[in-house]
């Protein structure tokens, strides 16, 4: 079964608003990553957070990790129409880090 | 854009045909992966490779096969395509230990439709 489960499955917001997506996973991890996928394209890496980190920032992105709850969140601040895409979390498990396991993704629509 | 290339981008074929999806990367990465992506967006790992002459099956059983004769090349083959093979196939690679070693670089994908 898939390791990561994103929530919500779909999110529609207005430009300028913040978007928050959540990811839950099942096993102990080495790191958790977030990827973005534009329609019909491959995935692009956004940010990686290690298991000993709690929060990480990159531009308008903020990622948190709570290993006790086995969950992570991705916050996109001041969203733009160009942020419209699907967002996936992926986990590298302890002892299995050669494989990244992806969740089902959150489809974000930012309306102009 | 990433230095990993997939061809063809789109392919429509009839049942029973043999097809090969090509994947090449110019980054010298040892580890390469094939994911199958369902219409509902979920990605499933079907094959991966640690390096030349190494191939492993992923978490999702697949009738496809792969080969890794050269570092830069990781083709996926379906001997006899069926409608159930209709999907998007994503190739990815990962580099040597160091900065960015845990990060996957993806190709643009090959969308296969089997009639």
mmCIF file of C-alpha atoms in Angstrom:
data_model
loop_
_atom_site.group_PDB
_atom_site.id
_atom_site.type_symbol
_atom_site.label_atom_id
_atom_site.label_comp_id
_atom_site.label_asym_id
_atom_site.label_seq_id
_atom_site.Cartn_x
_atom_site.Cartn_y
_atom_site.Cartn_z
ATOM 1 C CA UNK A 1 0.000 0.000 0.000
ATOM 2 C CA UNK A 2 1.121 3.577 -0.531
ATOM 3 C CA UNK A 3 3.153 5.179 2.232
ATOM 4 C CA UNK A 4 1.965 8.749 1.889
ATOM 5 C CA UNK A 5 -1.591 9.980 1.854
ATOM 6 C CA UNK A 6 -2.242 13.596 0.985
ATOM 7 C CA UNK A 7 -5.145 15.590 2.248
ATOM 8 C CA UNK A 8 -7.179 17.175 0.767
ATOM 9 C CA UNK A 9 -7.404 15.420 -2.601
ATOM 10 C CA UNK A 10 -8.359 18.700 -4.253
ATOM 11 C CA UNK A 11 -8.118 22.320 -3.169
ATOM 12 C CA UNK A 12 -9.405 25.427 -4.931
ATOM 13 C CA UNK A 13 -8.412 28.902 -3.709
ATOM 14 C CA UNK A 14 -8.134 32.475 -4.923
ATOM 15 C CA UNK A 15 -4.891 34.151 -5.860
ATOM 16 C CA UNK A 16 -3.189 35.673 -2.849
ATOM 17 C CA UNK A 17 -4.589 33.119 -0.410
ATOM 18 C CA UNK A 18 -2.459 30.528 1.352
ATOM 19 C CA UNK A 19 -2.713 26.845 0.451
ATOM 20 C CA UNK A 20 -2.062 24.090 2.965
ATOM 21 C CA UNK A 21 -1.685 20.449 2.051
ATOM 22 C CA UNK A 22 -1.126 17.598 4.471
ATOM 23 C CA UNK A 23 0.596 14.255 4.160
ATOM 24 C CA UNK A 24 0.458 11.263 6.479
ATOM 25 C CA UNK A 25 2.718 8.238 6.316
ATOM 26 C CA UNK A 26 3.042 4.902 8.043
ATOM 27 C CA UNK A 27 6.645 3.850 8.653
ATOM 28 C CA UNK A 28 9.775 5.454 10.102
ATOM 29 C CA UNK A 29 11.432 7.668 7.533
ATOM 30 C CA UNK A 30 14.839 9.117 6.703
ATOM 31 C CA UNK A 31 13.349 12.074 4.897
ATOM 32 C CA UNK A 32 10.147 13.364 3.354
ATOM 33 C CA UNK A 33 9.988 15.257 0.100
ATOM 34 C CA UNK A 34 7.406 17.339 -1.719
ATOM 35 C CA UNK A 35 7.101 17.362 -5.498
ATOM 36 C CA UNK A 36 4.994 19.335 -7.919
ATOM 37 C CA UNK A 37 3.499 18.097 -11.191
ATOM 38 C CA UNK A 38 2.037 20.322 -13.861
ATOM 39 C CA UNK A 39 -0.651 18.694 -15.985
ATOM 40 C CA UNK A 40 0.777 16.118 -18.382
ATOM 41 C CA UNK A 41 4.355 16.588 -17.194
ATOM 42 C CA UNK A 42 6.876 14.886 -14.934
ATOM 43 C CA UNK A 43 7.358 15.721 -11.274
ATOM 44 C CA UNK A 44 9.657 18.478 -10.064
ATOM 45 C CA UNK A 45 11.312 18.390 -6.656
ATOM 46 C CA UNK A 46 10.328 21.259 -4.344
ATOM 47 C CA UNK A 47 11.774 20.643 -0.910
ATOM 48 C CA UNK A 48 13.235 17.886 1.310
ATOM 49 C CA UNK A 49 12.945 17.713 5.084
ATOM 50 C CA UNK A 50 14.989 15.224 7.097
ATOM 51 C CA UNK A 51 13.568 13.203 9.944
ATOM 52 C CA UNK A 52 15.488 15.268 12.533
ATOM 53 C CA UNK A 53 14.114 18.560 11.199
ATOM 54 C CA UNK A 54 10.786 20.081 12.179
ATOM 55 C CA UNK A 55 10.396 22.956 9.746
ATOM 56 C CA UNK A 56 11.953 24.132 6.538
ATOM 57 C CA UNK A 57 11.432 27.148 4.283
ATOM 58 C CA UNK A 58 12.113 27.759 0.617
ATOM 59 C CA UNK A 59 10.774 30.982 -0.860
ATOM 60 C CA UNK A 60 6.978 30.898 -0.485
ATOM 61 C CA UNK A 61 7.061 27.267 0.649
ATOM 62 C CA UNK A 62 7.018 26.161 4.261
ATOM 63 C CA UNK A 63 7.180 22.490 5.197
ATOM 64 C CA UNK A 64 6.670 21.040 8.646
ATOM 65 C CA UNK A 65 7.317 17.513 9.832
ATOM 66 C CA UNK A 66 5.914 15.819 12.921
ATOM 67 C CA UNK A 67 7.488 12.384 13.212
ATOM 68 C CA UNK A 68 5.464 11.534 16.330
ATOM 69 C CA UNK A 69 2.260 11.916 14.310
ATOM 70 C CA UNK A 70 3.870 10.686 11.092
ATOM 71 C CA UNK A 71 2.623 13.716 9.235
ATOM 72 C CA UNK A 72 3.874 16.662 7.215
ATOM 73 C CA UNK A 73 2.324 19.798 5.821
ATOM 74 C CA UNK A 74 3.183 21.991 2.847
ATOM 75 C CA UNK A 75 2.148 25.636 3.008
ATOM 76 C CA UNK A 76 2.268 27.829 -0.075
ATOM 77 C CA UNK A 77 1.893 31.475 0.874
ATOM 78 C CA UNK A 78 0.472 34.229 -1.327
ATOM 79 C CA UNK A 79 -0.530 31.745 -4.021
ATOM 80 C CA UNK A 80 -0.430 32.590 -7.703
ATOM 81 C CA UNK A 81 -2.307 31.158 -10.671
ATOM 82 C CA UNK A 82 0.997 29.614 -11.767
ATOM 83 C CA UNK A 83 0.970 27.483 -8.596
ATOM 84 C CA UNK A 84 -1.899 25.474 -10.085
ATOM 85 C CA UNK A 85 -0.587 21.902 -10.175
ATOM 86 C CA UNK A 86 -0.691 18.606 -8.315
ATOM 87 C CA UNK A 87 1.482 18.280 -5.243
ATOM 88 C CA UNK A 88 2.849 14.971 -3.960
ATOM 89 C CA UNK A 89 4.650 13.963 -0.816
ATOM 90 C CA UNK A 90 7.191 11.165 -1.020
ATOM 91 C CA UNK A 91 8.904 9.291 1.758
ATOM 92 C CA UNK A 92 12.221 7.491 2.001
ATOM 93 C CA UNK A 93 11.798 4.829 4.650
ATOM 94 C CA UNK A 94 14.462 3.723 7.094
ATOM 95 C CA UNK A 95 16.120 0.679 5.530
ATOM 96 C CA UNK A 96 14.348 1.235 2.233
ATOM 97 C CA UNK A 97 15.598 4.635 1.193
ATOM 98 C CA UNK A 98 16.582 3.505 -2.292
ATOM 99 C CA UNK A 99 12.898 3.775 -3.127
ATOM 100 C CA UNK A 100 10.729 6.842 -2.764
ATOM 101 C CA UNK A 101 7.077 6.055 -2.139
ATOM 102 C CA UNK A 102 4.596 8.641 -3.336
ATOM 103 C CA UNK A 103 1.152 9.530 -2.088
ATOM 104 C CA UNK A 104 -1.920 10.166 -4.215
ATOM 105 C CA UNK A 105 -1.377 13.899 -4.441
ATOM 106 C CA UNK A 106 -3.371 17.064 -3.884
ATOM 107 C CA UNK A 107 -4.689 18.861 -6.934
ATOM 108 C CA UNK A 108 -4.394 22.596 -6.279
ATOM 109 C CA UNK A 109 -6.265 25.126 -8.383
ATOM 110 C CA UNK A 110 -5.482 28.809 -7.863
ATOM 111 C CA UNK A 111 -8.104 31.026 -9.449
ATOM 112 C CA UNK A 112 -7.006 34.440 -10.758
ATOM 113 C CA UNK B 1 14.287 21.552 -17.515
ATOM 114 C CA UNK B 2 15.753 18.270 -16.256
ATOM 115 C CA UNK B 3 18.448 16.365 -18.151
ATOM 116 C CA UNK B 4 16.378 13.224 -18.415
ATOM 117 C CA UNK B 5 14.563 12.441 -21.611
ATOM 118 C CA UNK B 6 11.699 10.136 -22.375
ATOM 119 C CA UNK B 7 10.481 9.076 -25.799
ATOM 120 C CA UNK B 8 7.917 8.836 -27.129
ATOM 121 C CA UNK B 9 5.882 11.404 -25.211
ATOM 122 C CA UNK B 10 2.644 9.974 -26.568
ATOM 123 C CA UNK B 11 1.982 6.554 -28.090
ATOM 124 C CA UNK B 12 -1.256 4.954 -29.280
ATOM 125 C CA UNK B 13 -0.986 1.312 -30.303
ATOM 126 C CA UNK B 14 -3.122 -1.750 -30.834
ATOM 127 C CA UNK B 15 -3.400 -4.726 -28.517
ATOM 128 C CA UNK B 16 -0.623 -7.284 -28.868
ATOM 129 C CA UNK B 17 2.031 -4.904 -30.112
ATOM 130 C CA UNK B 18 5.513 -4.802 -28.612
ATOM 131 C CA UNK B 19 6.616 -1.401 -27.396
ATOM 132 C CA UNK B 20 9.720 0.085 -25.830
ATOM 133 C CA UNK B 21 9.671 3.308 -23.861
ATOM 134 C CA UNK B 22 13.037 5.006 -23.892
ATOM 135 C CA UNK B 23 14.620 6.864 -20.976
ATOM 136 C CA UNK B 24 18.010 8.545 -21.083
ATOM 137 C CA UNK B 25 19.788 10.815 -18.615
ATOM 138 C CA UNK B 26 22.933 12.862 -19.085
ATOM 139 C CA UNK B 27 23.719 13.399 -15.407
ATOM 140 C CA UNK B 28 25.711 10.204 -14.831
ATOM 141 C CA UNK B 29 23.227 9.064 -12.177
ATOM 142 C CA UNK B 30 23.574 5.488 -10.978
ATOM 143 C CA UNK B 31 20.018 4.947 -9.754
ATOM 144 C CA UNK B 32 17.107 4.993 -12.152
ATOM 145 C CA UNK B 33 13.407 4.316 -11.672
ATOM 146 C CA UNK B 34 10.193 3.697 -13.589
ATOM 147 C CA UNK B 35 6.898 4.789 -12.080
ATOM 148 C CA UNK B 36 3.436 4.111 -13.472
ATOM 149 C CA UNK B 37 0.914 6.850 -12.845
ATOM 150 C CA UNK B 38 -2.793 6.075 -12.794
ATOM 151 C CA UNK B 39 -5.391 8.525 -14.127
ATOM 152 C CA UNK B 40 -6.207 9.318 -10.494
ATOM 153 C CA UNK B 41 -2.641 10.638 -10.086
ATOM 154 C CA UNK B 42 -1.171 7.978 -7.761
ATOM 155 C CA UNK B 43 2.380 6.891 -8.672
ATOM 156 C CA UNK B 44 3.480 3.268 -8.388
ATOM 157 C CA UNK B 45 7.107 2.122 -8.563
ATOM 158 C CA UNK B 46 7.375 -0.704 -11.113
ATOM 159 C CA UNK B 47 11.141 -1.033 -11.721
ATOM 160 C CA UNK B 48 14.408 0.393 -10.468
ATOM 161 C CA UNK B 49 18.123 -0.019 -11.030
ATOM 162 C CA UNK B 50 21.183 0.646 -8.853
ATOM 163 C CA UNK B 51 23.508 0.774 -11.835
ATOM 164 C CA UNK B 52 24.671 -1.081 -14.927
ATOM 165 C CA UNK B 53 23.407 -4.681 -15.079
ATOM 166 C CA UNK B 54 21.218 -4.109 -12.000
ATOM 167 C CA UNK B 55 17.423 -4.261 -12.236
ATOM 168 C CA UNK B 56 14.850 -4.780 -9.507
ATOM 169 C CA UNK B 57 11.083 -5.061 -9.467
ATOM 170 C CA UNK B 58 9.182 -2.349 -7.683
ATOM 171 C CA UNK B 59 6.188 -2.409 -5.392
ATOM 172 C CA UNK B 60 3.604 -2.789 -8.150
ATOM 173 C CA UNK B 61 3.693 -5.941 -10.221
ATOM 174 C CA UNK B 62 4.137 -5.137 -13.884
ATOM 175 C CA UNK B 63 4.287 -7.220 -17.046
ATOM 176 C CA UNK B 64 6.926 -4.881 -18.407
ATOM 177 C CA UNK B 65 10.660 -5.563 -18.348
ATOM 178 C CA UNK B 66 13.660 -3.253 -18.139
ATOM 179 C CA UNK B 67 17.356 -3.396 -18.933
ATOM 180 C CA UNK B 68 20.374 -1.351 -17.861
ATOM 181 C CA UNK B 69 23.251 -1.969 -20.229
ATOM 182 C CA UNK B 70 24.546 1.599 -20.070
ATOM 183 C CA UNK B 71 24.477 4.024 -17.160
ATOM 184 C CA UNK B 72 22.559 6.638 -19.089
ATOM 185 C CA UNK B 73 19.905 4.388 -20.613
ATOM 186 C CA UNK B 74 17.008 2.557 -18.885
ATOM 187 C CA UNK B 75 14.417 1.375 -21.430
ATOM 188 C CA UNK B 76 11.110 -0.268 -20.506
ATOM 189 C CA UNK B 77 9.588 -2.918 -22.775
ATOM 190 C CA UNK B 78 6.121 -4.423 -23.050
ATOM 191 C CA UNK B 79 6.211 -7.591 -25.172
ATOM 192 C CA UNK B 80 2.475 -7.657 -25.817
ATOM 193 C CA UNK B 81 0.546 -4.528 -24.919
ATOM 194 C CA UNK B 82 -2.993 -4.719 -23.551
ATOM 195 C CA UNK B 83 -5.588 -2.035 -22.778
ATOM 196 C CA UNK B 84 -4.809 -2.492 -19.057
ATOM 197 C CA UNK B 85 -1.321 -1.116 -19.791
ATOM 198 C CA UNK B 86 -2.810 2.253 -20.727
ATOM 199 C CA UNK B 87 -1.173 4.718 -18.356
ATOM 200 C CA UNK B 88 1.500 7.359 -17.978
ATOM 201 C CA UNK B 89 5.014 6.017 -17.421
ATOM 202 C CA UNK B 90 7.491 8.266 -15.631
ATOM 203 C CA UNK B 91 11.239 7.704 -15.605
ATOM 204 C CA UNK B 92 13.435 9.205 -12.887
ATOM 205 C CA UNK B 93 17.040 9.143 -11.757
ATOM 206 C CA UNK B 94 19.022 9.915 -8.629
ATOM 207 C CA UNK B 95 22.658 10.856 -8.174
ATOM 208 C CA UNK B 96 25.671 9.822 -6.140
ATOM 209 C CA UNK B 97 25.900 10.460 -2.366
ATOM 210 C CA UNK B 98 26.146 14.128 -1.529
ATOM 211 C CA UNK B 99 23.988 17.176 -1.900
ATOM 212 C CA UNK B 100 20.791 16.297 -3.741
ATOM 213 C CA UNK B 101 21.485 12.576 -3.559
ATOM 214 C CA UNK B 102 18.029 11.803 -2.183
ATOM 215 C CA UNK B 103 16.182 13.835 -4.789
ATOM 216 C CA UNK B 104 14.619 12.323 -7.885
ATOM 217 C CA UNK B 105 14.841 14.037 -11.255
ATOM 218 C CA UNK B 106 11.938 13.094 -13.508
ATOM 219 C CA UNK B 107 11.455 12.963 -17.232
ATOM 220 C CA UNK B 108 8.351 14.469 -18.824
ATOM 221 C CA UNK B 109 6.649 11.077 -19.068
ATOM 222 C CA UNK B 110 5.377 8.756 -21.788
ATOM 223 C CA UNK B 111 1.621 8.499 -22.112
ATOM 224 C CA UNK B 112 0.671 5.095 -23.525
ATOM 225 C CA UNK B 113 -2.770 4.239 -24.869
ATOM 226 C CA UNK B 114 -3.476 0.668 -25.915
ATOM 227 C CA UNK B 115 -6.604 0.194 -27.999
#
